[in-house]
PDB file of N, CA and C in Angstrom:
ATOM      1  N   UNK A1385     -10.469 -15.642   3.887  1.00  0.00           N
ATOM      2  CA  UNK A1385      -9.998 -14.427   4.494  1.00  0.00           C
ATOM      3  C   UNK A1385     -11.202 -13.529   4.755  1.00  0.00           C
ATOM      4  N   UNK A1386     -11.134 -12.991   5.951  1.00  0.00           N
ATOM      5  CA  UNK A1386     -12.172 -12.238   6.057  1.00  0.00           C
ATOM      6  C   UNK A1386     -12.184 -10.619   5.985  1.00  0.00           C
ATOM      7  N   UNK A1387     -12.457  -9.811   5.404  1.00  0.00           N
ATOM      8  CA  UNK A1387     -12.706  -8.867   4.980  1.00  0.00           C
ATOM      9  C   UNK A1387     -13.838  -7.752   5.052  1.00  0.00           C
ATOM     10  N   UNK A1388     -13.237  -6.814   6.026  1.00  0.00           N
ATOM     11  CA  UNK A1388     -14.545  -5.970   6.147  1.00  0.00           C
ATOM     12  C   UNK A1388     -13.947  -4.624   5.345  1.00  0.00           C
ATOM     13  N   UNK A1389     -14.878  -3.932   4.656  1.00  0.00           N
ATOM     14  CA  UNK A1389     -14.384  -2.965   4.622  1.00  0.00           C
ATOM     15  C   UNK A1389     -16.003  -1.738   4.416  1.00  0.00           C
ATOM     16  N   UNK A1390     -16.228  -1.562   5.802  1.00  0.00           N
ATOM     17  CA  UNK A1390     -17.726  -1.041   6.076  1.00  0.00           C
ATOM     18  C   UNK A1390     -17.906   0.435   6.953  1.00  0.00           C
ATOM     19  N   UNK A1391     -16.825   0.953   7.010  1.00  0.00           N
ATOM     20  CA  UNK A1391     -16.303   2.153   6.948  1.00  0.00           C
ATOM     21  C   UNK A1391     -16.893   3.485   6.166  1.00  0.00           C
ATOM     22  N   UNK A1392     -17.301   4.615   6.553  1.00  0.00           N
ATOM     23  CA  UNK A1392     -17.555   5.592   5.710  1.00  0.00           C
ATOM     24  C   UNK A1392     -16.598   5.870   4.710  1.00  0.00           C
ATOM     25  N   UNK A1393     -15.355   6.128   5.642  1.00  0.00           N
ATOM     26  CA  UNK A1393     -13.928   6.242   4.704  1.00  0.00           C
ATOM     27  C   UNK A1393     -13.416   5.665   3.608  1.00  0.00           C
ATOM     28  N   UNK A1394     -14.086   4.447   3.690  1.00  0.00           N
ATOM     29  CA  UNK A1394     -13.503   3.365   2.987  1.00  0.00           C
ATOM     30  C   UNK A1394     -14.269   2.921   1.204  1.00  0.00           C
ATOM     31  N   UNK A1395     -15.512   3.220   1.427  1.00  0.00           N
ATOM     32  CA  UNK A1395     -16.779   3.144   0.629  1.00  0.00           C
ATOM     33  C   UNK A1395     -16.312   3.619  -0.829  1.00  0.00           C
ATOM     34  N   UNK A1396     -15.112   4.371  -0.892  1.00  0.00           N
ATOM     35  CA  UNK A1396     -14.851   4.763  -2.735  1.00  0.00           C
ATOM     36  C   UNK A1396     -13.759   3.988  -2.596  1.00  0.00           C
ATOM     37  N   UNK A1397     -13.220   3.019  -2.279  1.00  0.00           N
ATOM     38  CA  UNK A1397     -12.442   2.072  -2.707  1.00  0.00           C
ATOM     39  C   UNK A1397     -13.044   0.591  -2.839  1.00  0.00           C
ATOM     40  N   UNK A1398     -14.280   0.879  -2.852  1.00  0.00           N
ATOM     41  CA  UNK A1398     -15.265  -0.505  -3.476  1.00  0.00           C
ATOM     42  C   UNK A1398     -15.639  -0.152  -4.693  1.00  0.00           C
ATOM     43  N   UNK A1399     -16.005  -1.213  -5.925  1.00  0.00           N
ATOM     44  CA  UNK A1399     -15.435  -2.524  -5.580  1.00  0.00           C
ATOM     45  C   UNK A1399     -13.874  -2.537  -5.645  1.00  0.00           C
ATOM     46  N   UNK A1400     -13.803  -3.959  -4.954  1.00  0.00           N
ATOM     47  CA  UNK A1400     -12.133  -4.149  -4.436  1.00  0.00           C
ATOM     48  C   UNK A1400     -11.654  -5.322  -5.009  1.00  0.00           C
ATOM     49  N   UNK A1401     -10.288  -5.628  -5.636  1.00  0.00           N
ATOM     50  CA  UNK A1401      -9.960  -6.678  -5.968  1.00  0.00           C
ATOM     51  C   UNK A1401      -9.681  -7.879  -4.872  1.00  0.00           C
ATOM     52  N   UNK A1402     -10.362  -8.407  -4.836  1.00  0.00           N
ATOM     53  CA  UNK A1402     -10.537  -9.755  -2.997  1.00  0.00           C
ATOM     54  C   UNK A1402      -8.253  -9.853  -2.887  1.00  0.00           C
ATOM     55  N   UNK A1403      -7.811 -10.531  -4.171  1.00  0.00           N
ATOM     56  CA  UNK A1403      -6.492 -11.144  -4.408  1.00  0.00           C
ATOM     57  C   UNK A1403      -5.709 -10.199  -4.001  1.00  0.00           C
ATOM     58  N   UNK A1404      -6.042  -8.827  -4.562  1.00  0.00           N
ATOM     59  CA  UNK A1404      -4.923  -7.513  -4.369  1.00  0.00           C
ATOM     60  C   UNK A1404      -5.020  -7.403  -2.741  1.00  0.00           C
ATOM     61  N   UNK A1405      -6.057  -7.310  -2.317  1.00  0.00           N
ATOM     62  CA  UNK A1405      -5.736  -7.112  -0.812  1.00  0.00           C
ATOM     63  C   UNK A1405      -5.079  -8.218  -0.077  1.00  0.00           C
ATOM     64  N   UNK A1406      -5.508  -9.483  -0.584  1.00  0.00           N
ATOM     65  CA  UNK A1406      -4.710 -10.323  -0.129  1.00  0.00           C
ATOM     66  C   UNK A1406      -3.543 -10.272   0.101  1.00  0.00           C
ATOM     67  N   UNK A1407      -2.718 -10.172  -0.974  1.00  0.00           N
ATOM     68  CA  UNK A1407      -1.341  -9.748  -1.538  1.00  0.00           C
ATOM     69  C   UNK A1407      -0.925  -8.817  -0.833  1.00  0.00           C
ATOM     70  N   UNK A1408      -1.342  -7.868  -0.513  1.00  0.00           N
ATOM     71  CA  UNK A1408      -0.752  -6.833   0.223  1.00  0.00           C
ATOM     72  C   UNK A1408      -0.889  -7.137   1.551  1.00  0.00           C
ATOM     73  N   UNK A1409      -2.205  -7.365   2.139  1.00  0.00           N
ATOM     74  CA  UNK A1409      -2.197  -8.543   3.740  1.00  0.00           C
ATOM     75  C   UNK A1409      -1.079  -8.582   4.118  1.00  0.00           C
ATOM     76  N   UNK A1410      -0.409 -10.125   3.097  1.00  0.00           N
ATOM     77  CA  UNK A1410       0.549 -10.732   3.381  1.00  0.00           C
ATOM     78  C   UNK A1410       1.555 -10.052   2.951  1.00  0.00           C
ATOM     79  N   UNK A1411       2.097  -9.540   1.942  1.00  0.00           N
ATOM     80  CA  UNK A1411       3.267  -9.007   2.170  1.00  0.00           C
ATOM     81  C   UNK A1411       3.433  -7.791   2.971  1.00  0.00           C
ATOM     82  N   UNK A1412       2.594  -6.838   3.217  1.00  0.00           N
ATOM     83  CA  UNK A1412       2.632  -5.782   4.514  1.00  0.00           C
ATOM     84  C   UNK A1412       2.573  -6.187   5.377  1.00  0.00           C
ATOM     85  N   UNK A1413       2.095  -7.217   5.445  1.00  0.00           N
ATOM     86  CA  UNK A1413       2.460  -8.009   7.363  1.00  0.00           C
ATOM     87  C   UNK A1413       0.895  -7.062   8.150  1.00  0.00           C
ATOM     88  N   UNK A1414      -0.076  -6.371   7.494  1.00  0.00           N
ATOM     89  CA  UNK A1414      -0.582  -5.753   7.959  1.00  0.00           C
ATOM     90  C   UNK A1414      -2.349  -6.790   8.132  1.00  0.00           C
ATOM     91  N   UNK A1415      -3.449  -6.005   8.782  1.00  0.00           N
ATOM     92  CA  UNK A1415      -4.404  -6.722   8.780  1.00  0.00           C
ATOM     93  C   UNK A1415      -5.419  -6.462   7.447  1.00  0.00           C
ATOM     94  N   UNK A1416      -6.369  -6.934   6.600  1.00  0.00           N
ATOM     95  CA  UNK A1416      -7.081  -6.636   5.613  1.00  0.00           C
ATOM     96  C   UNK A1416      -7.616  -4.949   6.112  1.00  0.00           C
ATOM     97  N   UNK A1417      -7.979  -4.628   7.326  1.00  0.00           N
ATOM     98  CA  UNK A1417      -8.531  -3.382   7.148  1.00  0.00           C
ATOM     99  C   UNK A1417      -7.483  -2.004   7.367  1.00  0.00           C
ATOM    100  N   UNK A1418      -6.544  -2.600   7.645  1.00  0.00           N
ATOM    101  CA  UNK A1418      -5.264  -1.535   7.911  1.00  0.00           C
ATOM    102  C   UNK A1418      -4.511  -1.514   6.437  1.00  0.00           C
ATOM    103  N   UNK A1419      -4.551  -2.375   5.256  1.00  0.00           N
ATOM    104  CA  UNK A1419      -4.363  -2.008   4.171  1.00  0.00           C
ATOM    105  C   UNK A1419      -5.302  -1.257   3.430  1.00  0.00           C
ATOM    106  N   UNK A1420      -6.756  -1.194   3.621  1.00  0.00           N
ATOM    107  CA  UNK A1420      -7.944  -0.363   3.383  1.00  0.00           C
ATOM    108  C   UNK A1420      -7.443   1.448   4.193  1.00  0.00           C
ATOM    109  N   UNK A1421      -6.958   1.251   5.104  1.00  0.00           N
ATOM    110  CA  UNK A1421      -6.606   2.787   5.205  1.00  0.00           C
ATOM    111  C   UNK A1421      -5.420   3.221   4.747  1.00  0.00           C
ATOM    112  N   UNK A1422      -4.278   2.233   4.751  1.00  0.00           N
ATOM    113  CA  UNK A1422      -3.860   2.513   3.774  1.00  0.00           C
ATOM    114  C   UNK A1422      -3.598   3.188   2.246  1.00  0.00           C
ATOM    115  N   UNK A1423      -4.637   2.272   1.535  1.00  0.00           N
ATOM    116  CA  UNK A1423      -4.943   2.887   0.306  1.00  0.00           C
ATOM    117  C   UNK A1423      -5.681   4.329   0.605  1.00  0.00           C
ATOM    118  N   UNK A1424      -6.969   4.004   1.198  1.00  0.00           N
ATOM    119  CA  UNK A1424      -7.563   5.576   1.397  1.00  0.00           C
ATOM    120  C   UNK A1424      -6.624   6.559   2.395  1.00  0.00           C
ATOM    121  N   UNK A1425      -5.468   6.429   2.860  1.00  0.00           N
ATOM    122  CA  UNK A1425      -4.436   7.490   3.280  1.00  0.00           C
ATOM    123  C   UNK A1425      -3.808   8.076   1.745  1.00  0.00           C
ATOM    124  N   UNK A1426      -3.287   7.315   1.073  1.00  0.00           N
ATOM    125  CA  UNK A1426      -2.575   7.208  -0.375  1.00  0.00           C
ATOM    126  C   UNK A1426      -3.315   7.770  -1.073  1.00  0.00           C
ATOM    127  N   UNK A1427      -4.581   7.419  -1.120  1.00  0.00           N
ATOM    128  CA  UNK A1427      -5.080   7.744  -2.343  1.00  0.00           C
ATOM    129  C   UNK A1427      -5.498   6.943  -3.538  1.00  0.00           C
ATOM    130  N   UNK A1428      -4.519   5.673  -3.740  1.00  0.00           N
ATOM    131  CA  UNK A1428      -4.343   5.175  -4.660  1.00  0.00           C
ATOM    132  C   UNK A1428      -5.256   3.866  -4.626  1.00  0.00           C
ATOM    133  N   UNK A1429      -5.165   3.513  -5.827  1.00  0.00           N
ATOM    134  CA  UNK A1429      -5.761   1.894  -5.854  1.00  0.00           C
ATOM    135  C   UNK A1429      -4.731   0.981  -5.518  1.00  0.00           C
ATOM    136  N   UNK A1430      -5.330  -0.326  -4.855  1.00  0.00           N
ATOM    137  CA  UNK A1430      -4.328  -1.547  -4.765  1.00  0.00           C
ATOM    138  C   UNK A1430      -3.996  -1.935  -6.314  1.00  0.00           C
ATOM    139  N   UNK A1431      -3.968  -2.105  -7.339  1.00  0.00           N
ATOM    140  CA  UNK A1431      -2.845  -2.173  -8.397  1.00  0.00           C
ATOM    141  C   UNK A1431      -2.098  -1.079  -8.410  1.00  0.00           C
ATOM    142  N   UNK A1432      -2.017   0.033  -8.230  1.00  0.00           N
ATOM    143  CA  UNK A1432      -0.726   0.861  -7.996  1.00  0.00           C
ATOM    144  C   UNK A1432       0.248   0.873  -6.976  1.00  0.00           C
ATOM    145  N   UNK A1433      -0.211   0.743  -6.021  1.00  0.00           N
ATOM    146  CA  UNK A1433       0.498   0.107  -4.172  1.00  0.00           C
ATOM    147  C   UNK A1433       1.071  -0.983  -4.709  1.00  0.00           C
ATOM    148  N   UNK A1434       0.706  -2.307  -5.379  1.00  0.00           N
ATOM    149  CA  UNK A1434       1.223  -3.572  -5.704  1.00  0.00           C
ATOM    150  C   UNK A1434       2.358  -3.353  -6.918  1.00  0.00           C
ATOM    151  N   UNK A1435       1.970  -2.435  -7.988  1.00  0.00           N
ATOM    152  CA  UNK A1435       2.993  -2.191  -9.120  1.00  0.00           C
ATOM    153  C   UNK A1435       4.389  -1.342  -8.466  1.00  0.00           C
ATOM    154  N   UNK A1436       4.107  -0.659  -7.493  1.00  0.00           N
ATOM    155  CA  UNK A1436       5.246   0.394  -7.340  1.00  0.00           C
ATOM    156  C   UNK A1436       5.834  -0.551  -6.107  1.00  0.00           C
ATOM    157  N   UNK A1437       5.259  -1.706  -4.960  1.00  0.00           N
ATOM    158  CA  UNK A1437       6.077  -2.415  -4.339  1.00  0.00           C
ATOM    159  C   UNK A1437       6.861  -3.218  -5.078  1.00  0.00           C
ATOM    160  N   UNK A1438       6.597  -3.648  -6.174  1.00  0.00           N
ATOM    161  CA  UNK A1438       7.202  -4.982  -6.967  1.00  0.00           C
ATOM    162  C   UNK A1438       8.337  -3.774  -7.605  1.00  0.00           C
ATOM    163  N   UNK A1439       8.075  -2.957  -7.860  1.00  0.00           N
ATOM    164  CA  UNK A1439       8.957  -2.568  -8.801  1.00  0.00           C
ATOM    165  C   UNK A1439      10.183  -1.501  -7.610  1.00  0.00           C
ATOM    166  N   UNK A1440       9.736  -1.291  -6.543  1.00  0.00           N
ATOM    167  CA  UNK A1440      10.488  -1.134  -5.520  1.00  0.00           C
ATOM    168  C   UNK A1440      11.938  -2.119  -4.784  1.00  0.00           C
ATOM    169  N   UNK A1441      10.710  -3.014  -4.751  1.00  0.00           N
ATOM    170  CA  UNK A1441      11.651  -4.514  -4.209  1.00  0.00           C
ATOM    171  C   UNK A1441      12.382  -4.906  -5.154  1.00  0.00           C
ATOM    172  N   UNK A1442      12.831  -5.125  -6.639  1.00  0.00           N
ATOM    173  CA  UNK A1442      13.618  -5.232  -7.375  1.00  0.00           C
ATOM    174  C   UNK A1442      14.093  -3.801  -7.603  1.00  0.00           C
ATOM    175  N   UNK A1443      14.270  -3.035  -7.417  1.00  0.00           N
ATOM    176  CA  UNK A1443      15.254  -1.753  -6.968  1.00  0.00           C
ATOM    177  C   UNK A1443      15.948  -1.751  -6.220  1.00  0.00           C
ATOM    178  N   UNK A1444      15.648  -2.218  -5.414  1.00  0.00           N
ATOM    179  CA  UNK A1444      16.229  -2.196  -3.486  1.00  0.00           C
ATOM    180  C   UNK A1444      16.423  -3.237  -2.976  1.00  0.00           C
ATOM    181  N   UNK A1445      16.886  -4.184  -4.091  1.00  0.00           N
ATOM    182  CA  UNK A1445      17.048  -5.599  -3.215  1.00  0.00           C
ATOM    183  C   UNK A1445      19.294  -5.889  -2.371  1.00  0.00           C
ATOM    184  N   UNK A1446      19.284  -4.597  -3.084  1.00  0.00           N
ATOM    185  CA  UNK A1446      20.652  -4.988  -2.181  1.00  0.00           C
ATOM    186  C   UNK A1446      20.830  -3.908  -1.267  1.00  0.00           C
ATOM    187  N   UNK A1447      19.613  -3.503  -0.911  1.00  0.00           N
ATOM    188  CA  UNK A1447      19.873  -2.611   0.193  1.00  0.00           C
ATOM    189  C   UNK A1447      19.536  -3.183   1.641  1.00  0.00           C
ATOM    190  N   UNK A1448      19.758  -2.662   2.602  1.00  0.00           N
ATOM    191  CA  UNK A1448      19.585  -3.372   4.005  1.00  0.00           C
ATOM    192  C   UNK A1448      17.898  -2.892   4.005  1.00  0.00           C
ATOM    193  N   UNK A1449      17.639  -3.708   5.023  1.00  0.00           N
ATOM    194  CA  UNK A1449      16.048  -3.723   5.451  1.00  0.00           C
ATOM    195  C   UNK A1449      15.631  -2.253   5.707  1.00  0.00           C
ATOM    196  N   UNK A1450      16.546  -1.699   6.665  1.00  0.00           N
ATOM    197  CA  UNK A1450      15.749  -0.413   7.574  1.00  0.00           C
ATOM    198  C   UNK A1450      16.257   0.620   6.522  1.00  0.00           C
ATOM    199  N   UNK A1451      16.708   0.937   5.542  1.00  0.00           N
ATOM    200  CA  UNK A1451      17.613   1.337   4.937  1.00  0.00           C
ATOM    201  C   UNK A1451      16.465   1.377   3.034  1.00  0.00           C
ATOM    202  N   UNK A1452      15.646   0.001   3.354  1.00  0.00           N
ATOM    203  CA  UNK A1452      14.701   0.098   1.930  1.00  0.00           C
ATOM    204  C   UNK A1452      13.513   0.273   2.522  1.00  0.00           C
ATOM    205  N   UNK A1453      13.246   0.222   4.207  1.00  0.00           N
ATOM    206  CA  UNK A1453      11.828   0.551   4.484  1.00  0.00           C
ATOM    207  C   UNK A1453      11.946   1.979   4.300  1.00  0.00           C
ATOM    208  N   UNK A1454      12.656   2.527   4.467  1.00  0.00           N
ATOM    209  CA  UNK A1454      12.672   3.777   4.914  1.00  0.00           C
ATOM    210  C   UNK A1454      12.584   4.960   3.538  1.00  0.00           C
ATOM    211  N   UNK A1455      13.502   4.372   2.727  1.00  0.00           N
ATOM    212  CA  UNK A1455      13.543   4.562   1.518  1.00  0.00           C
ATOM    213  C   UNK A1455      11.607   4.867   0.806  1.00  0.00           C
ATOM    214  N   UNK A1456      11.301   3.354   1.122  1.00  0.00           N
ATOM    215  CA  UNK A1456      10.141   3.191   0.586  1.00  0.00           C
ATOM    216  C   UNK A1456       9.117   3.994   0.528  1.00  0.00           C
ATOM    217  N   UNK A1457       9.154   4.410   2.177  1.00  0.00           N
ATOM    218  CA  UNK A1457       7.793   5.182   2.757  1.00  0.00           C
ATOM    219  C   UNK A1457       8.112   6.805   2.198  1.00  0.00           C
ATOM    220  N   UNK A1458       9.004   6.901   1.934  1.00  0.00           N
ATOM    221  CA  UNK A1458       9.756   8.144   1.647  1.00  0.00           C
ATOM    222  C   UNK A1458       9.189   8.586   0.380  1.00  0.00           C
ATOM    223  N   UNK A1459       9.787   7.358  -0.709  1.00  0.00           N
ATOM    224  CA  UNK A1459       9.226   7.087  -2.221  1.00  0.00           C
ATOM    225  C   UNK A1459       7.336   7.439  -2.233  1.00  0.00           C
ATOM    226  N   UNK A1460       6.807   6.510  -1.353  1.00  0.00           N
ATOM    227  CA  UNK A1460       5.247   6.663  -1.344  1.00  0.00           C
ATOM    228  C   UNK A1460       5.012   7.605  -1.255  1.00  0.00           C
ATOM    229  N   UNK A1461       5.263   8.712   0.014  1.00  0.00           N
ATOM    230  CA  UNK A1461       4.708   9.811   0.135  1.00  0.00           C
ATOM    231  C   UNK A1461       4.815  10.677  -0.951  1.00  0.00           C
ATOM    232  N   UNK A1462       6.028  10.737  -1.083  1.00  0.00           N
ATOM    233  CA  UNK A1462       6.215  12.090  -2.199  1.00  0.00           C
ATOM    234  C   UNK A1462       5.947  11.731  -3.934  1.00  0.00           C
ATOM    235  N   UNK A1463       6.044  10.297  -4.077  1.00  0.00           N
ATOM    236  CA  UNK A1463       5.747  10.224  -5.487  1.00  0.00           C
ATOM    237  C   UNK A1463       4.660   9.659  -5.742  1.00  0.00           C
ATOM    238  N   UNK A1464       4.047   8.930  -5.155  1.00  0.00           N
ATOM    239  CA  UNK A1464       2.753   8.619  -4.873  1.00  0.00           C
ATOM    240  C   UNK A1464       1.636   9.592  -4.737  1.00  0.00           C
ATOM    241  N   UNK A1465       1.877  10.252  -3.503  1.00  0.00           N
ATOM    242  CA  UNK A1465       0.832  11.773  -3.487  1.00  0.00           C
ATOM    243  C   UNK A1465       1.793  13.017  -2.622  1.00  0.00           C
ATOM    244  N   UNK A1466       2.287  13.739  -4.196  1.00  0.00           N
ATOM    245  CA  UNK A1466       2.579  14.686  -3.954  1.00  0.00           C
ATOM    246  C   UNK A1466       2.599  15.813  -2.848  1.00  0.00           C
ATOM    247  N   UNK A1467       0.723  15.719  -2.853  1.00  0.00           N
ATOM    248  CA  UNK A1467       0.691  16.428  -1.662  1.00  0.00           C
ATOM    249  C   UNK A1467       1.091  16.447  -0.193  1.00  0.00           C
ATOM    250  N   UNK A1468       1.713  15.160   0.011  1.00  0.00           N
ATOM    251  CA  UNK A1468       2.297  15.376   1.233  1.00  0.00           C
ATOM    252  C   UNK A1468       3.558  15.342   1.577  1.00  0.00           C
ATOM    253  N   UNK A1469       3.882  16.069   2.483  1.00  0.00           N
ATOM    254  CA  UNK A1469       5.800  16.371   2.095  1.00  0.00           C
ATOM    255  C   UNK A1469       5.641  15.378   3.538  1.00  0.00           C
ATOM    256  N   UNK A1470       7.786  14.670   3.227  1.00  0.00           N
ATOM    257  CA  UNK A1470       8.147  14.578   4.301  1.00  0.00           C
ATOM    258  C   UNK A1470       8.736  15.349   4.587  1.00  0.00           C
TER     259      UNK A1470
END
């Protein structure tokens, strides 16, 4: 997997766990550097993004799709980092 993350923005989220981004890659459906802004949007480290999806997705597994995305991003913003309201 290839992995850049060479960004000004990005530089206090090194070092990086190679697996955690992986993991999130693939289950965000997203590219390795769009989970890098990610985290630096959040704030957070990839073991917290990975602990609060797992523990999301067994919360919300009998909910409909658009219904737990929505939920989700909702959950991130406000309990994740406070500071930003929806």
């Amino acid at each position: 997997m290839d992995i850049n993350c060479n960004s000004l923005g990005h530089k206090r989220l090194l070092p990086y766990n190679g697996a955690n981004i992986e993991f999130l890659t693939k289950n965000m459906k997203l590219p390795a550097n769009r989970v890098f802004d990610v985290l630096s949007v959040l704030g957070i480290s990839s073991d917290d993004l990975i602990s609060f999806l797992v523990n999301e997705r067994i919360k919300n597994r009998s909910r409909s799709k658009s219904e737990y995305t929505h939920q989700l991003y909702r959950r991130v913003n406000t309990e994740m980092n406070p500071k930003i309201s929806v």
